[in-house]
Short mmCIF file of C-alpha atoms in Angstrom, two decimals:
data_model
loop_
_atom_site.label_atom_id
_atom_site.label_comp_id
_atom_site.label_asym_id
_atom_site.label_seq_id
_atom_site.Cartn_x
_atom_site.Cartn_y
_atom_site.Cartn_z
CA UNK A 1 0.00 0.00 0.00
CA UNK A 2 1.46 3.37 -0.93
CA UNK A 3 1.64 6.38 1.38
CA UNK A 4 -1.26 8.18 -0.29
CA UNK A 5 -3.60 5.22 0.13
CA UNK A 6 -2.48 4.70 3.71
CA UNK A 7 -2.86 8.39 4.50
CA UNK A 8 -6.37 8.55 3.04
CA UNK A 9 -7.41 5.39 4.84
CA UNK A 10 -6.42 6.90 8.19
CA UNK A 11 -7.88 10.25 7.21
CA UNK A 12 -11.39 8.95 6.44
CA UNK A 13 -12.32 7.25 9.69
CA UNK A 14 -16.02 6.52 10.26
CA UNK A 15 -16.20 9.41 12.72
CA UNK A 16 -14.62 11.81 10.24
CA UNK A 17 -16.97 10.66 7.51
CA UNK A 18 -20.00 11.19 9.74
CA UNK A 19 -18.78 14.66 10.73
CA UNK A 20 -18.04 15.46 7.09
CA UNK A 21 -21.49 14.38 5.95
CA UNK A 22 -23.13 16.40 8.72
CA UNK A 23 -21.02 19.46 7.82
CA UNK A 24 -21.85 19.02 4.14
CA UNK A 25 -25.58 18.82 4.88
CA UNK A 26 -25.48 22.05 6.89
CA UNK A 27 -23.21 23.84 4.41
CA UNK A 28 -25.37 23.40 1.31
CA UNK A 29 -27.70 26.32 2.11
CA UNK A 30 -24.73 28.70 2.39
CA UNK A 31 -23.28 27.60 -0.96
CA UNK A 32 -24.86 30.67 -2.57
CA UNK A 33 -23.47 33.12 -0.07
CA UNK A 34 -19.88 32.09 0.37
CA UNK A 35 -17.33 31.23 -2.34
CA UNK A 36 -15.05 29.75 0.34
CA UNK A 37 -17.82 27.33 1.29
CA UNK A 38 -18.12 26.30 -2.35
CA UNK A 39 -14.43 25.37 -2.44
CA UNK A 40 -14.75 23.39 0.79
CA UNK A 41 -17.87 21.63 -0.51
CA UNK A 42 -16.05 20.72 -3.74
CA UNK A 43 -13.18 19.26 -1.70
CA UNK A 44 -15.56 17.34 0.57
CA UNK A 45 -17.49 15.93 -2.40
CA UNK A 46 -14.24 14.81 -4.02
CA UNK A 47 -12.99 13.14 -0.83
CA UNK A 48 -16.32 11.46 -0.08
CA UNK A 49 -16.72 10.25 -3.68
CA UNK A 50 -13.40 8.45 -4.04
CA UNK A 51 -14.23 4.98 -5.42
CA UNK A 52 -13.40 1.92 -3.36
CA UNK A 53 -10.81 -0.57 -4.53
CA UNK A 54 -12.63 -3.62 -6.04
CA UNK A 55 -10.73 -6.07 -3.81
CA UNK A 56 -11.85 -4.20 -0.72
CA UNK A 57 -15.44 -4.21 -1.99
CA UNK A 58 -15.32 -7.95 -2.63
CA UNK A 59 -13.92 -8.63 0.84
CA UNK A 60 -16.67 -6.50 2.46
CA UNK A 61 -19.37 -8.23 0.43
CA UNK A 62 -18.02 -11.68 1.29
CA UNK A 63 -18.09 -10.72 4.97
CA UNK A 64 -21.69 -9.50 4.61
CA UNK A 65 -22.81 -12.64 2.79
CA UNK A 66 -20.92 -15.15 4.92
CA UNK A 67 -23.84 -15.95 7.27
CA UNK A 68 -26.07 -16.60 4.24
CA UNK A 69 -23.68 -18.92 2.39
CA UNK A 70 -24.58 -22.48 1.70
CA UNK A 71 -21.57 -24.24 3.19
CA UNK A 72 -21.30 -26.51 0.14
CA UNK A 73 -20.84 -23.62 -2.31
CA UNK A 74 -17.41 -23.85 -3.96
CA UNK A 75 -15.00 -20.97 -3.31
CA UNK A 76 -14.84 -20.21 -7.07
CA UNK A 77 -18.60 -19.52 -7.10
CA UNK A 78 -18.25 -17.20 -4.09
CA UNK A 79 -15.50 -15.31 -5.89
CA UNK A 80 -17.67 -14.91 -8.99
CA UNK A 81 -20.50 -13.63 -6.79
CA UNK A 82 -18.12 -11.14 -5.18
CA UNK A 83 -17.04 -9.93 -8.62
CA UNK A 84 -20.70 -9.42 -9.56
CA UNK A 85 -21.17 -7.40 -6.41
CA UNK A 86 -18.06 -5.34 -7.15
CA UNK A 87 -19.41 -4.61 -10.62
CA UNK A 88 -22.83 -3.62 -9.20
CA UNK A 89 -21.30 -1.33 -6.62
CA UNK A 90 -19.05 0.13 -9.30
CA UNK A 91 -17.42 3.39 -8.43
CA UNK A 92 -19.03 3.86 -5.04
CA UNK A 93 -16.89 4.95 -2.10
CA UNK A 94 -15.98 2.32 0.47
CA UNK A 95 -17.44 4.27 3.39
CA UNK A 96 -20.91 4.21 1.77
CA UNK A 97 -20.64 0.49 1.04
CA UNK A 98 -19.55 -0.13 4.63
CA UNK A 99 -22.46 1.90 6.03
CA UNK A 100 -24.91 0.06 3.75
CA UNK A 101 -23.55 -3.34 4.79
CA UNK A 102 -23.75 -2.45 8.45
CA UNK A 103 -27.28 -1.09 8.01
CA UNK A 104 -28.30 -4.40 6.42
CA UNK A 105 -27.46 -6.16 9.70
CA UNK A 106 -29.43 -3.74 11.91
CA UNK A 107 -32.87 -4.30 13.41
CA UNK A 108 -34.04 -1.22 11.49
CA UNK A 109 -33.76 -3.21 8.25
CA UNK A 110 -37.09 -4.97 7.63
CA UNK A 111 -35.33 -7.51 5.37
CA UNK A 112 -32.66 -8.34 7.95
CA UNK A 113 -33.27 -12.09 7.79
CA UNK A 114 -33.09 -12.24 4.00
CA UNK A 115 -29.92 -12.68 2.00
CA UNK A 116 -29.17 -9.31 0.36
CA UNK A 117 -28.95 -9.01 -3.39
CA UNK A 118 -26.71 -6.59 -5.22
CA UNK A 119 -29.59 -4.19 -5.83
CA UNK A 120 -30.44 -4.11 -2.12
CA UNK A 121 -27.01 -2.82 -1.21
CA UNK A 122 -26.81 -0.51 -4.23
CA UNK A 123 -30.09 1.13 -3.18
CA UNK A 124 -28.82 1.63 0.36
CA UNK A 125 -25.47 2.99 -0.89
CA UNK A 126 -27.39 5.56 -2.95
CA UNK A 127 -29.28 6.58 0.17
CA UNK A 128 -26.02 6.90 2.13
CA UNK A 129 -24.72 9.12 -0.70
CA UNK A 130 -27.77 11.44 -0.71
CA UNK A 131 -25.99 14.44 0.82
CA UNK A 132 -22.93 14.01 -1.39
CA UNK A 133 -25.09 13.67 -4.50
CA UNK A 134 -27.15 16.73 -3.52
CA UNK A 135 -23.94 18.72 -3.15
CA UNK A 136 -22.63 17.40 -6.47
CA UNK A 137 -25.93 18.38 -8.13
CA UNK A 138 -25.84 21.89 -6.69
CA UNK A 139 -22.23 22.34 -7.76
CA UNK A 140 -22.96 21.04 -11.26
CA UNK A 141 -25.97 23.34 -11.61
CA UNK A 142 -23.63 26.24 -10.97
CA UNK A 143 -25.24 27.60 -7.87
CA UNK A 144 -23.71 31.05 -7.97
CA UNK A 145 -22.83 33.05 -4.95
CA UNK A 146 -24.71 36.29 -4.35
CA UNK A 147 -21.56 38.28 -5.01
CA UNK A 148 -21.29 36.62 -8.45
CA UNK A 149 -24.97 37.30 -9.13
CA UNK A 150 -24.54 40.95 -8.13
CA UNK A 151 -21.70 41.36 -10.65
CA UNK A 152 -23.90 40.24 -13.53
CA UNK A 153 -25.90 42.92 -15.32
CA UNK A 154 -29.61 42.89 -14.62
CA UNK A 155 -31.87 41.22 -17.15
CA UNK A 156 -33.48 43.74 -19.53
CA UNK A 157 -37.16 44.26 -18.91
CA UNK A 158 -39.47 42.64 -21.42
CA UNK A 159 -41.57 45.02 -23.46
CA UNK A 160 -45.22 44.57 -22.61
CA UNK A 161 -47.68 44.41 -25.48
CA UNK A 162 -51.20 45.72 -25.52
CA UNK A 163 -54.26 43.51 -25.65
CA UNK A 164 -54.97 44.66 -29.20
CA UNK A 165 -51.46 43.66 -30.36
CA UNK A 166 -51.78 40.29 -28.63
CA UNK A 167 -55.07 39.70 -30.48
CA UNK A 168 -53.39 40.59 -33.81
CA UNK A 169 -50.56 38.12 -33.12
CA UNK A 170 -53.06 35.39 -32.24
CA UNK A 171 -55.03 36.09 -35.44
CA UNK A 172 -51.81 35.76 -37.49
CA UNK A 173 -50.91 32.50 -35.78
CA UNK A 174 -54.43 31.15 -36.24
CA UNK A 175 -54.48 31.99 -39.94
CA UNK A 176 -51.14 30.19 -40.38
CA UNK A 177 -52.49 27.13 -38.56
CA UNK A 178 -55.59 27.13 -40.79
CA UNK A 179 -53.45 27.22 -43.94
CA UNK A 180 -51.48 24.15 -42.88
CA UNK A 181 -54.41 22.31 -41.33
CA UNK A 182 -56.86 23.02 -44.26
#
């Protein structure tokens, strides 16, 4: 493991992730008002979106599925299953996969006694990523700060037309429609 991977692994502890998600949730409303917040939100989204290594995903999935395994299932089949899970979970961050797997084992999960399928965990991972995805959406939509909005020139006012002119326009449109519609 290289130093960067090791450093990030120690940096993103479960407690830090929870604090980061909470901060992100509370920071989104101020995204418009503060360019510094925007930069911090961008950094948080990048850190919280880093995809998990497929081997780590497969190990986590195997640990989740272990109680559900038929003891006669060959190891090769389990490895193929884990690869399917890794493909389904794709580019998701490990912390979200971990939270989803732990949630699956909680009493709060109504399907606790059932063996999870890939889609079950994918759906829960998406839910764990809600705040990050909301932040990503707001950043992508270009939520501008108020200072940026103030620098832009005001929109020109639309010229209002009279009722008579509106009736003339409608008559022109209607006559065109009649020509094409016979």
